[in-house]
């Protein structure tokens, strides 16, 4: 919640800095998901004491505009958006809901042309750019699945500046006002390349479960293509249905 007290040139320095940082967030200079300058850098830039900087940053953390991550820095969260669908979630959300501690490690994050196949699945031109993300998902230190995710650059610009170790794909989509409301999924058994098999901790050539999902927003746009390769000895898939009488 934003504080409404008047801040002028005679206000305490931490209040002036708080509003300056807020302004940089609102005008897009500090983008959601990216780190702001360190406390030391801000103190040096504006010629004020570190304690004043910490007070300004702490106030914005309390408002939910910033998030401190130990050992990594202070990140912009931005304005929070309400999500209407409780059933939408990724690996982190599903594991946390089961009381488990999820871990993800980004193996690759790159910008590339969609190409004919992915362009068709995402409903965009083959020449359009997509972000390709590959990450290893583990629970209790043991690999569970590999995720390959394709996101249209047009919908999630500046993704290369966002730390995926801090923010989930679902949270990043929140930053851009993207709310997936439905998905089209397919499940099959496939085999991994030897390098991927080693990452997942399975024998090369051994079958794994591949779940492909194209997610759409309320306007019918394809906002994400994901392929999740899961160890069959570590997970089960369940489907709930209800018969209409």
Coordinates of C-alpha atoms in Angstrom, one line a residue:
X1 CA 0.0 0.0 0.0
X2 CA 1.4 3.4 -1.0
X3 CA 2.0 6.0 1.7
X4 CA 0.2 9.2 1.1
X5 CA 2.2 11.7 3.2
X6 CA 3.5 14.8 1.3
X7 CA 7.1 14.5 0.4
X8 CA 9.0 17.7 -0.4
X9 CA 12.5 19.1 -0.6
X10 CA 12.5 19.6 3.2
X11 CA 11.4 16.0 4.0
X12 CA 13.7 13.5 5.5
X13 CA 16.2 12.2 3.0
X14 CA 15.0 8.6 3.2
X15 CA 11.5 9.7 2.2
X16 CA 12.8 11.6 -0.7
X17 CA 14.8 8.6 -1.9
X18 CA 11.8 6.3 -1.3
X19 CA 9.8 8.4 -3.7
X20 CA 12.6 8.7 -6.2
X21 CA 13.0 4.9 -6.3
X22 CA 9.2 4.5 -6.6
X23 CA 9.2 6.9 -9.5
X24 CA 11.9 4.9 -11.3
X25 CA 9.7 1.8 -10.8
X26 CA 6.6 3.5 -12.1
X27 CA 8.3 5.0 -15.2
X28 CA 9.9 1.7 -16.1
X29 CA 13.5 2.6 -15.4
X30 CA 13.6 -0.2 -12.8
X31 CA 11.8 -3.1 -14.4
X32 CA 9.8 -5.8 -12.5
X33 CA 12.0 -8.8 -11.8
X34 CA 15.3 -6.8 -12.0
X35 CA 17.6 -5.8 -9.3
X36 CA 17.9 -2.1 -8.2
X37 CA 21.4 -0.7 -7.4
X38 CA 22.9 -1.8 -4.2
X39 CA 22.6 0.2 -0.9
X40 CA 26.2 1.3 -1.3
X41 CA 25.7 2.3 -4.9
X42 CA 22.6 4.3 -4.1
X43 CA 24.3 6.0 -1.1
X44 CA 27.2 7.0 -3.3
X45 CA 25.0 8.2 -6.3
X46 CA 22.8 10.4 -4.1
X47 CA 25.4 11.4 -1.5
X48 CA 23.4 10.2 1.5
X49 CA 24.1 7.9 4.4
X50 CA 23.6 4.1 4.0
X51 CA 21.1 4.1 6.9
X52 CA 18.9 6.5 5.0
X53 CA 19.1 4.3 1.9
X54 CA 18.2 1.2 4.0
X55 CA 15.2 3.1 5.5
X56 CA 13.9 4.0 2.0
X57 CA 14.4 0.5 0.7
X58 CA 12.8 -1.1 3.8
X59 CA 9.7 1.1 3.4
X60 CA 9.3 -0.1 -0.2
X61 CA 9.8 -3.7 0.8
X62 CA 7.1 -3.2 3.4
X63 CA 4.8 -1.9 0.6
X64 CA 5.5 -4.9 -1.6
X65 CA 7.2 -3.0 -4.4
X66 CA 10.7 -4.4 -3.6
X67 CA 11.9 -7.8 -2.5
X68 CA 15.2 -8.5 -0.7
X69 CA 16.9 -11.8 -1.6
X70 CA 19.9 -12.7 0.6
X71 CA 23.1 -13.0 -1.4
X72 CA 21.5 -11.7 -4.6
X73 CA 20.2 -8.2 -4.0
X74 CA 17.0 -6.2 -3.9
X75 CA 14.5 -6.8 -6.7
X76 CA 11.5 -5.0 -8.1
X77 CA 8.2 -6.7 -7.6
X78 CA 6.1 -4.0 -9.0
X79 CA 2.3 -3.6 -8.7
X80 CA 0.6 -6.8 -7.6
X81 CA -2.1 -8.2 -9.8
X82 CA -4.9 -10.4 -8.5
X83 CA -5.2 -13.8 -10.0
X84 CA -8.6 -15.2 -10.3
X85 CA -7.8 -18.8 -11.1
X86 CA -6.6 -20.9 -8.2
X87 CA -5.8 -23.9 -10.4
X88 CA -3.1 -22.2 -12.5
X89 CA 0.4 -23.0 -11.2
X90 CA 3.8 -24.4 -12.1
X91 CA 6.3 -26.7 -10.5
X92 CA 7.1 -24.4 -7.5
X93 CA 3.4 -23.8 -6.7
X94 CA 2.5 -27.5 -7.0
X95 CA 5.3 -28.7 -4.8
X96 CA 4.7 -26.0 -2.2
X97 CA 1.0 -26.9 -2.1
X98 CA 2.1 -30.4 -1.1
X99 CA 4.4 -29.1 1.7
X100 CA 7.6 -29.8 -0.2
X101 CA 10.5 -27.5 -0.8
X102 CA 10.9 -27.0 -4.6
X103 CA 14.2 -26.1 -6.2
X104 CA 14.8 -25.0 -9.8
X105 CA 18.1 -24.4 -11.6
X106 CA 18.2 -22.6 -14.9
X107 CA 20.3 -24.4 -17.5
X108 CA 19.6 -22.1 -20.4
X109 CA 17.9 -18.8 -21.2
X110 CA 18.1 -17.6 -24.7
X111 CA 16.3 -15.5 -27.3
X112 CA 15.6 -17.3 -30.6
X113 CA 13.3 -17.3 -33.6
X114 CA 10.1 -19.3 -33.1
X115 CA 10.5 -21.2 -36.3
X116 CA 7.6 -23.0 -38.1
X117 CA 6.8 -25.6 -35.4
X118 CA 6.8 -23.3 -32.3
X119 CA 5.3 -20.5 -34.3
X120 CA 2.3 -22.6 -35.2
X121 CA 1.8 -23.8 -31.6
X122 CA 2.1 -20.2 -30.2
X123 CA 0.1 -18.6 -33.1
X124 CA 2.9 -16.3 -34.1
X125 CA 5.1 -15.7 -37.1
X126 CA 8.0 -18.2 -37.5
X127 CA 10.3 -15.1 -37.6
X128 CA 9.0 -13.8 -34.3
X129 CA 11.3 -14.1 -31.3
X130 CA 10.6 -16.3 -28.3
X131 CA 12.5 -16.8 -25.1
X132 CA 13.6 -20.4 -24.6
X133 CA 14.2 -21.4 -21.0
X134 CA 15.4 -24.8 -19.8
X135 CA 15.5 -25.6 -16.1
X136 CA 16.0 -28.6 -13.9
X137 CA 13.4 -29.1 -11.1
X138 CA 14.3 -30.9 -7.9
X139 CA 12.8 -31.8 -4.6
X140 CA 15.1 -32.5 -1.6
X141 CA 18.1 -32.3 -3.8
X142 CA 16.9 -35.0 -6.2
X143 CA 16.0 -34.2 -9.8
X144 CA 12.4 -34.7 -10.6
X145 CA 11.8 -33.1 -14.0
X146 CA 13.3 -31.0 -16.9
X147 CA 11.3 -28.1 -18.1
X148 CA 11.5 -26.4 -21.6
X149 CA 9.5 -23.2 -21.8
X150 CA 8.9 -21.0 -24.8
X151 CA 7.5 -17.4 -24.2
X152 CA 6.7 -14.9 -27.0
X153 CA 9.1 -12.0 -26.6
X154 CA 6.3 -9.6 -27.5
X155 CA 4.4 -10.5 -24.4
X156 CA 7.4 -10.8 -22.0
X157 CA 10.0 -8.2 -23.1
X158 CA 13.2 -7.7 -21.1
X159 CA 13.0 -11.2 -19.8
X160 CA 16.8 -11.5 -20.1
X161 CA 17.2 -9.0 -17.3
X162 CA 15.0 -11.0 -14.8
X163 CA 16.5 -13.5 -12.4
X164 CA 14.6 -16.7 -12.8
X165 CA 16.2 -18.0 -9.6
X166 CA 14.1 -15.4 -7.8
X167 CA 10.9 -15.2 -9.8
X168 CA 8.8 -18.0 -11.2
X169 CA 7.4 -17.9 -14.8
X170 CA 4.0 -17.4 -13.3
X171 CA 5.1 -14.4 -11.3
X172 CA 6.9 -12.9 -14.3
X173 CA 3.7 -13.2 -16.3
X174 CA 1.9 -11.4 -13.5
X175 CA 4.4 -8.5 -14.0
X176 CA 3.2 -8.1 -17.5
X177 CA -0.5 -8.6 -16.7
X178 CA -0.7 -12.0 -18.3
X179 CA -3.1 -14.4 -16.6
X180 CA -3.3 -17.9 -18.2
X181 CA -6.9 -19.1 -18.0
X182 CA -6.9 -22.4 -19.9
X183 CA -4.4 -24.9 -21.4
X184 CA -4.3 -27.6 -23.9
X185 CA -2.2 -30.6 -22.7
X186 CA -0.9 -33.8 -24.1
X187 CA 1.0 -36.6 -22.3
X188 CA 3.2 -39.2 -23.9
X189 CA 6.2 -41.4 -23.1
X190 CA 9.5 -40.4 -24.8
X191 CA 13.2 -40.8 -24.4
X192 CA 15.7 -38.1 -23.5
X193 CA 19.0 -37.2 -25.2
X194 CA 22.0 -38.5 -23.2
X195 CA 22.9 -35.1 -21.8
X196 CA 19.3 -34.5 -20.6
X197 CA 19.2 -38.0 -19.1
X198 CA 22.3 -37.3 -17.1
X199 CA 20.8 -34.0 -15.8
X200 CA 17.6 -35.8 -14.8
X201 CA 19.5 -38.8 -13.2
X202 CA 18.1 -41.5 -15.4
X203 CA 19.7 -44.0 -17.8
X204 CA 20.0 -42.9 -21.4
X205 CA 17.2 -44.4 -23.5
X206 CA 15.0 -44.9 -20.5
X207 CA 11.4 -43.7 -21.0
X208 CA 10.2 -40.5 -19.3
X209 CA 6.8 -38.8 -19.2
X210 CA 6.5 -35.7 -21.4
X211 CA 3.7 -33.3 -20.6
X212 CA 3.2 -30.6 -23.2
X213 CA 1.0 -27.6 -22.5
X214 CA 0.0 -24.5 -24.5
X215 CA -1.4 -21.9 -22.1
X216 CA -3.9 -19.2 -23.2
X217 CA -5.1 -16.0 -21.7
X218 CA -8.6 -14.6 -21.6
X219 CA -8.2 -13.0 -25.0
X220 CA -7.3 -16.4 -26.5
X221 CA -3.6 -15.6 -27.1
X222 CA -1.1 -18.4 -26.6
X223 CA 1.1 -17.0 -23.9
X224 CA 3.3 -20.0 -23.1
X225 CA 4.4 -23.4 -24.5
X226 CA 5.9 -25.8 -21.9
X227 CA 7.3 -29.3 -22.2
X228 CA 8.0 -31.1 -18.9
X229 CA 10.0 -34.3 -18.9
X230 CA 9.3 -36.1 -15.6
X231 CA 10.8 -39.2 -14.1
X232 CA 8.1 -41.9 -13.8
X233 CA 9.6 -43.3 -10.6
X234 CA 9.3 -39.9 -8.9
X235 CA 5.9 -38.6 -9.9
X236 CA 2.4 -39.7 -10.7
X237 CA -0.2 -37.7 -12.6
X238 CA -3.8 -37.6 -11.4
X239 CA -6.9 -36.3 -13.2
X240 CA -10.1 -35.4 -11.4
X241 CA -13.4 -35.4 -13.1
X242 CA -17.1 -35.1 -12.3
X243 CA -20.0 -36.6 -14.1
X244 CA -22.8 -34.2 -14.9
X245 CA -26.1 -35.8 -13.9

